[in-house]
Amino acid sequence: MTYQVLARRWRPQRFDDLVGQEVVVRSLRNALSSGQVAHAYLFSGLRGVGKTTVARLLAKALNCEKGPTADPCGVCATCVEIAAGSALDVLEMDAASNRGIDDVRELREVARVLPVRDRYRVFIVDEAHQLTDAAFNALLKILEEPPAHVVFILASTEKDKFPATILSRCQQLDFRPIPGDVIIARLQKIAAEEGFALTPGAARLVARATEGSLRDALSLLDRVRAFADAGIDEAAVTEVLGLPPQEVLLSLWDALAAGDAPRALGIVREEERLGRDTAALYAELVQLLDALLLLACDGAAPVAYAEEHRATLRASAEEVGVPLLLRLVGLALEQRAMIATADRPGLAVAVAIGRLALWPRLRRVEELLAAGGAGSTGSAPAPVAPRRSPAAGHGTPPAGNSPAIAAPTAGAAPTAQGRLGTALDDAGAHLLAGRVRAAKDVVVEGSTLVLRFPGAPAATLASLRDSLGELTAAARAAGLPDEVRVEGNGDNGQPAAPGLRQRVEADPRVQRVVGVFGGRIEKVEEKA
Ligand SMILES: [Zn+2]
């Protein structure tokens, strides 16, 4: 007995068996039960989402001996022949390989000749956007005055390539990519009925790799099954797809999260040395970032990673947070185009990953902005605590936690401001540390530590005063007076205002931003 591929063996024979195209199925069921079937349909959507399958089901529904019916019997001669692809009145044509003038004649023939046996002549044209202009014109003539016994079903992955004149005469049904969880459920059902083992993680990987195409998912399952006779797990899928092992991917993320560019690049080199495709590694990394973003939004979200890694990923996602993950995903996606067009993709991947590894700088900017920002009361989008304390860092320049920020006092003995900032960082209060570093002055006056924030918004001052407990503890830890006072600017009144530009230039937040980005102030404008 020859092996029949899963996609064929499990091709739905009834509308009820079809998964993931509820809207399409409902429209067709309604049309069939109300007797309002159109003479021309355009089924559009990605490959492998069920267009041809639905076309055949519609042909059956129209021509079944018990029909027309939304539930063809599946056993009459017509149903059996359509399922086998041998029905005389259902013609299937692939426009990708048959686009010549003969097919135009055939179209005319179809329109003229009455069905041999069944109610309708159903003409299914796959990849119909590839028809020639002559064929489209012939088709248009038929559609202008369609004979009662003809139904055309055009299937296409590229709807935008159809002439408007054709589109306007077709009933258009858009097939959606099949949701991942629907594909996963289908794979698991098929595996159970076929009697082979398929781990949930492997099913998720297959679904993810095939992006909404059930047919592709089943073909991949065939391939993995041929490779792994004992049962299908993630390792087998990864191997067949030529993907980097998950451990490699996770250690790459670990290096990126730590801002450790050399380690990240080392992993890329090693993959290259092992003969693995680093572009695939990058694609997997993009998927991982996407999954982390998903987890940051919803810790219970289903992601395609092995159970034993999921807790770690969830923690990592929470730690990094949505705003930064959004930027990371954005940066990673932008760089994908660069890799795709590079002369040396391997080098491009290394550059792209190196850049991603510099992202902890983004965190510092976030902190800076948070420190001076519109004075959150502590509940605003939480700034991210760095993953590792500075002391546990890897000593690489991009990962270093504060040198760029602390630049103004670099080299000198640590000031009260610097010591307080460090103590807060050590206590994990990084946002507060950023704010302290943004203070105009931190001075010891007798037995009091005075933090001066001239011109700071009232809300920032209030938030700082709410944190006096933490400030006091940190001051004590730093060997500073543990009586702390936060001073604004007489709190309500601004002092005699210097010129706008001078005020802006003197603003420590602005100075730090300029320091981090290495820019200069071009123009200062008052905002209305
Ligand atoms: Zn039938």
PDB file of C-alpha atoms in Angstrom, residues 29 55 93 138 140 155 176 214 219 237 248 252 261 270 305 315 338 427 448 464 467 499:
ATOM      1  CA  ARG A  29     -24.210  27.472   3.315  1.00  0.00           C
ATOM      2  CA  ALA A  55     -14.288  24.822  -4.306  1.00  0.00           C
ATOM      3  CA  MET A  93      -7.559  23.981 -14.363  1.00  0.00           C
ATOM      4  CA  ALA A 138     -13.117  35.492 -22.806  1.00  0.00           C
ATOM      5  CA  LEU A 140     -15.493  38.434 -18.967  1.00  0.00           C
ATOM      6  CA  ALA A 155      -8.981  30.644  -6.639  1.00  0.00           C
ATOM      7  CA  ARG A 176      -8.216  33.893   6.385  1.00  0.00           C
ATOM      8  CA  LEU A 214      -2.868  23.955   7.192  1.00  0.00           C
ATOM      9  CA  SER A 219       3.231  18.409   4.666  1.00  0.00           C
ATOM     10  CA  VAL A 237      10.851  19.381  14.118  1.00  0.00           C
ATOM     11  CA  VAL A 248      21.088  28.053  21.366  1.00  0.00           C
ATOM     12  CA  LEU A 252      21.379  34.074  22.529  1.00  0.00           C
ATOM     13  CA  ALA A 261      27.464  41.816  22.520  1.00  0.00           C
ATOM     14  CA  GLU A 270      29.644  29.105  16.586  1.00  0.00           C
ATOM     15  CA  TYR A 305       8.402  26.944  23.313  1.00  0.00           C
ATOM     16  CA  ALA A 315       9.922  36.021  33.834  1.00  0.00           C
ATOM     17  CA  MET A 338      18.772  44.520   5.691  1.00  0.00           C
ATOM     18  CA  ALA A 427      18.665  48.369  46.253  1.00  0.00           C
ATOM     19  CA  THR A 448      20.595  66.753  56.371  1.00  0.00           C
ATOM     20  CA  LEU A 464      10.177  61.903  45.225  1.00  0.00           C
ATOM     21  CA  SER A 467       9.900  57.780  48.205  1.00  0.00           C
ATOM     22  CA  GLY A 499      16.032  83.032  28.877  1.00  0.00           C
TER      23      GLY A 499
END
